Short mmCIF file of C-alpha atoms in Angstrom, two decimals:
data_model
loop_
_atom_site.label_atom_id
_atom_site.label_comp_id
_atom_site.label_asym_id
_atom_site.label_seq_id
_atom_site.Cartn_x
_atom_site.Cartn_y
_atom_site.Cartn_z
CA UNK A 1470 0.00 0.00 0.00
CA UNK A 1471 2.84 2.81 1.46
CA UNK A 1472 4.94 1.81 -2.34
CA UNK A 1473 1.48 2.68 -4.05
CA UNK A 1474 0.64 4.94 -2.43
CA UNK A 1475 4.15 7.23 -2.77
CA UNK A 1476 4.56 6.55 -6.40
CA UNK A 1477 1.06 8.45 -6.92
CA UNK A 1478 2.35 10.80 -4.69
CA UNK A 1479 5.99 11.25 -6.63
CA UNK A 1480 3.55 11.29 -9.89
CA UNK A 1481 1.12 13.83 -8.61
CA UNK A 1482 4.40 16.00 -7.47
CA UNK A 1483 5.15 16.75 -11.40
CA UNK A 1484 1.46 18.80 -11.96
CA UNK A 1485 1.06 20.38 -8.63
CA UNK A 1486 4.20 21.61 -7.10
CA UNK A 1487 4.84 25.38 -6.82
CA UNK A 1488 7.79 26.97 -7.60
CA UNK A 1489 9.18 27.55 -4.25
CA UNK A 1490 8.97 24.07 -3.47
CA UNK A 1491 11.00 20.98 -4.55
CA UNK A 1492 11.02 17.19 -3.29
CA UNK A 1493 11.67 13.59 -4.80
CA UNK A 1494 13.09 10.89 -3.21
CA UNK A 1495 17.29 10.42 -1.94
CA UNK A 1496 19.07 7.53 -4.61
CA UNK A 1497 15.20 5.83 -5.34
CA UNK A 1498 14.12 5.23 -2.30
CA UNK A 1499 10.93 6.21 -2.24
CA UNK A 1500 10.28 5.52 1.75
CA UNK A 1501 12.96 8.84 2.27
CA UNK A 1502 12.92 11.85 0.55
CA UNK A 1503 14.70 15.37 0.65
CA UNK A 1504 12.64 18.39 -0.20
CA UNK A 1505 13.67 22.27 -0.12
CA UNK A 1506 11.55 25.16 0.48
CA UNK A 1507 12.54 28.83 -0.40
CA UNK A 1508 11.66 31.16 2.30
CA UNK A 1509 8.45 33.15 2.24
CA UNK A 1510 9.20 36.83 1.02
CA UNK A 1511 6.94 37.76 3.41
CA UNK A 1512 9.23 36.16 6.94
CA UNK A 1513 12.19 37.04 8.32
CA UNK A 1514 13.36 33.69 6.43
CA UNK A 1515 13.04 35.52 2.57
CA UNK A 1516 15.75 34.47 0.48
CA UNK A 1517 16.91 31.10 2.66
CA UNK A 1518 16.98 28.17 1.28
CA UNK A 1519 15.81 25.17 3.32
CA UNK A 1520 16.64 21.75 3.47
CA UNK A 1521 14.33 19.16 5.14
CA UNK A 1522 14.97 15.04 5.34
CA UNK A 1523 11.50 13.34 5.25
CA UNK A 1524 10.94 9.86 6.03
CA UNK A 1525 7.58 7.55 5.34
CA UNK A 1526 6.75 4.66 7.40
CA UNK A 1527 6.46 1.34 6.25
CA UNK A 1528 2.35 1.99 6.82
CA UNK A 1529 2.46 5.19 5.37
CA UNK A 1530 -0.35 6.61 5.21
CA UNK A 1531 -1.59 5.58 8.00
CA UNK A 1532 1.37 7.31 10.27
CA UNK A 1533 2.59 10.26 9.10
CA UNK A 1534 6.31 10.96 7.63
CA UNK A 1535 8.84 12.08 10.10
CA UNK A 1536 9.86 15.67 8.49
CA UNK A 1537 12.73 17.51 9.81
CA UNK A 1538 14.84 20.25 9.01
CA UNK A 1539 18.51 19.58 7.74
CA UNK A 1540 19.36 23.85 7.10
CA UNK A 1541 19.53 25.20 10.52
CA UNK A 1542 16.60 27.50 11.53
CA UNK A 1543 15.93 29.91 14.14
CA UNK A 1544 11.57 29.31 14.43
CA UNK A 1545 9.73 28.57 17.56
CA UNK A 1546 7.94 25.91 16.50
CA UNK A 1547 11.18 23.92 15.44
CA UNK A 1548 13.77 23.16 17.95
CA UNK A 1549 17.79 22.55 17.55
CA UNK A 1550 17.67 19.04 15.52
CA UNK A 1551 15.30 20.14 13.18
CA UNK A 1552 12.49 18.81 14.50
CA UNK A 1553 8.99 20.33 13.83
CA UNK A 1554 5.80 20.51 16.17
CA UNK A 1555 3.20 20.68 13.10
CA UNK A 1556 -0.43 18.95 14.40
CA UNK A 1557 -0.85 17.26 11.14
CA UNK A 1558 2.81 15.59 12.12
CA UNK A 1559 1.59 14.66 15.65
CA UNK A 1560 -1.36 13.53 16.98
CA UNK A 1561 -4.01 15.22 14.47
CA UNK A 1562 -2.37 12.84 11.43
CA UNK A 1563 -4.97 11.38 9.24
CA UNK A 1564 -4.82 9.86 5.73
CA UNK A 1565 -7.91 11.99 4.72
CA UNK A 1566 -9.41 15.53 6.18
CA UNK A 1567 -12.41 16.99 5.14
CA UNK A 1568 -12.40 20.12 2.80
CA UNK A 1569 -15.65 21.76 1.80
CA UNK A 1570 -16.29 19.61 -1.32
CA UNK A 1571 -15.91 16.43 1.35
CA UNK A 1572 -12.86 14.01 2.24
CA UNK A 1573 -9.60 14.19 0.40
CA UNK A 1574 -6.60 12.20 0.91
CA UNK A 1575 -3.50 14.08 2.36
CA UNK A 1576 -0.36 14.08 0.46
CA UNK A 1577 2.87 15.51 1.14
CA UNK A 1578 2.86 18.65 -0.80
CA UNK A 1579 0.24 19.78 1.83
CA UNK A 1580 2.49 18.83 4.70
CA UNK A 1581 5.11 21.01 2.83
CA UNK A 1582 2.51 23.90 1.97
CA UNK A 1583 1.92 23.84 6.02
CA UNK A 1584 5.55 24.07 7.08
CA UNK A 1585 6.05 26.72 4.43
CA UNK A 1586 3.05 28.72 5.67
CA UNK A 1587 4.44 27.95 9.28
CA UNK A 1588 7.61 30.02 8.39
CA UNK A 1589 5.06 32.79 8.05
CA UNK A 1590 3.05 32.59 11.22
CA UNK A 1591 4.64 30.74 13.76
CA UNK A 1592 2.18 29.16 16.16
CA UNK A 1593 3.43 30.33 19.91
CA UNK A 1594 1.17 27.57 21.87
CA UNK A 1595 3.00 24.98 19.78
CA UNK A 1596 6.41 25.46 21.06
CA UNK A 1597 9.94 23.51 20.81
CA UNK A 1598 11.98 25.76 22.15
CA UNK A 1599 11.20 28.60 24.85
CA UNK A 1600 13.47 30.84 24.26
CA UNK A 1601 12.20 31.87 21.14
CA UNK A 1602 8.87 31.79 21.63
CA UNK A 1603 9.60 33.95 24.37
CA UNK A 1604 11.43 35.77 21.83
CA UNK A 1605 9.20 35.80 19.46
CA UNK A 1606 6.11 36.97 21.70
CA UNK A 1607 7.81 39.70 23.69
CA UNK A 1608 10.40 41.46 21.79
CA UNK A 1609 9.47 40.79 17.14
CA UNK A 1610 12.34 42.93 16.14
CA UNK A 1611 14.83 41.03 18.16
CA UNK A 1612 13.55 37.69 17.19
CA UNK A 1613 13.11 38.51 12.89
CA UNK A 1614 16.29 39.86 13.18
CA UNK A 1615 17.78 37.10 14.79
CA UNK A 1616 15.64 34.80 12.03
CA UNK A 1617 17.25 36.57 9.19
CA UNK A 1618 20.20 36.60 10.88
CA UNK A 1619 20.11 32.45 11.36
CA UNK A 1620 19.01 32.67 7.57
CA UNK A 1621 21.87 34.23 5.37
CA UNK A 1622 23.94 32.14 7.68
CA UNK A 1623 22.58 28.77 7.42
CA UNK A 1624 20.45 28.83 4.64
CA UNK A 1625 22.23 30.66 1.61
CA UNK A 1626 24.19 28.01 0.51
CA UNK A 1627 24.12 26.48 -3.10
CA UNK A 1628 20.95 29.03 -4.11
CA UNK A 1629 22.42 29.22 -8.00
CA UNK A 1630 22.14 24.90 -7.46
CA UNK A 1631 18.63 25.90 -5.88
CA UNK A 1632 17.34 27.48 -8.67
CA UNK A 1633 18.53 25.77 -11.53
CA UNK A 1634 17.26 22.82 -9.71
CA UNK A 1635 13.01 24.16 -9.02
CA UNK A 1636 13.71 25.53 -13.08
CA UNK A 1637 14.14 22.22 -14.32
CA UNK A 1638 11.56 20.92 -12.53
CA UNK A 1639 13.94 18.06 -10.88
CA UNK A 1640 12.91 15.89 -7.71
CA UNK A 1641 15.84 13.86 -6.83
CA UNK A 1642 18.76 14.84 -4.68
CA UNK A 1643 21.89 14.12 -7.22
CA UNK A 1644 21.42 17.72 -8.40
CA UNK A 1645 23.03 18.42 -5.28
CA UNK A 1646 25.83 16.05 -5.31
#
């Protein structure tokens, strides 16, 4: 079912992916899976580029992937390992949710789509690490500076590879090799 089910997915990837997104599996395997985001313009992230390593379960989708960041980020809802508190990664996983028109399955371009939007508006109750939340809450400035800071340190490396790489529409890692 989980090999079915993430060849649709790595199909489905080709017609629906925007721009500022790009994932595909690491050497063929399709159970893990790098993908990179480009930061929203509109967060203190704009112009990083991030990694993330994502891994689906052997009963994918009935768990949800383990998704974690590889660039180092400085976001309150994603502590020091790259780990990210994201409901839909925790206990509110489901293979299907319920949009207006009725039940649709849930794929991993929305679990991207989330994260990305979660670079945007952070979610304070949802916290991995204090400090920035604390940050983040009490003194803005400090902690978007601090963000961009963490940003064009960590996450500016190998952009040209970035872009040539969501141009040509590829999915697999050995572009960055």
């Amino acid at each position: 079912m989980a090999l079915k089910r993430l060849n649709k997915e790595l199909y489905d990837i080709g017609c629906n992916l925007p721009s500022y997104i790009s994932t595909g599996p690491i050497d063929n395997d399709l159970f893990h899976w790098q993908a990179t985001i480009m930061g929203p313009s509109d967060s203190p992230y704009s112009g990083g580029i991030f990694f993330l390593d994502i891994k689906f379960p052997s009963d994918y989708p009935f768990r949800p992937p383990k998704v974690r960041f590889i660039t180092r980020i400085y976001h309150p809802n994603i502590n020091y390992n790259g780990s990210i508190y994201l409901d839909i990664l925790t206990d509110e996983w489901s293979p299907i949710f319920f949009i207006s028109s009725g039940f649709n399955q849930i794929f991993i371009i929305q679990v991207l789509l989330l994260i990305c939007s979660l670079l945007t508006y952070p979610i304070p109750a949802n916290s991995l690490d204090p400090d920035i939340t604390n940050l983040f809450k009490n003194n803005r400035n400090r902690y978007e500076a601090t963000a961009r800071e963490w940003t064009r340190q960590y996450a500016n490396k190998r952009k040209d590879q970035m872009k040539a790489y969501v141009k040509n529409g590829q999915t697999s890692s050995s572009s960055f090799d």
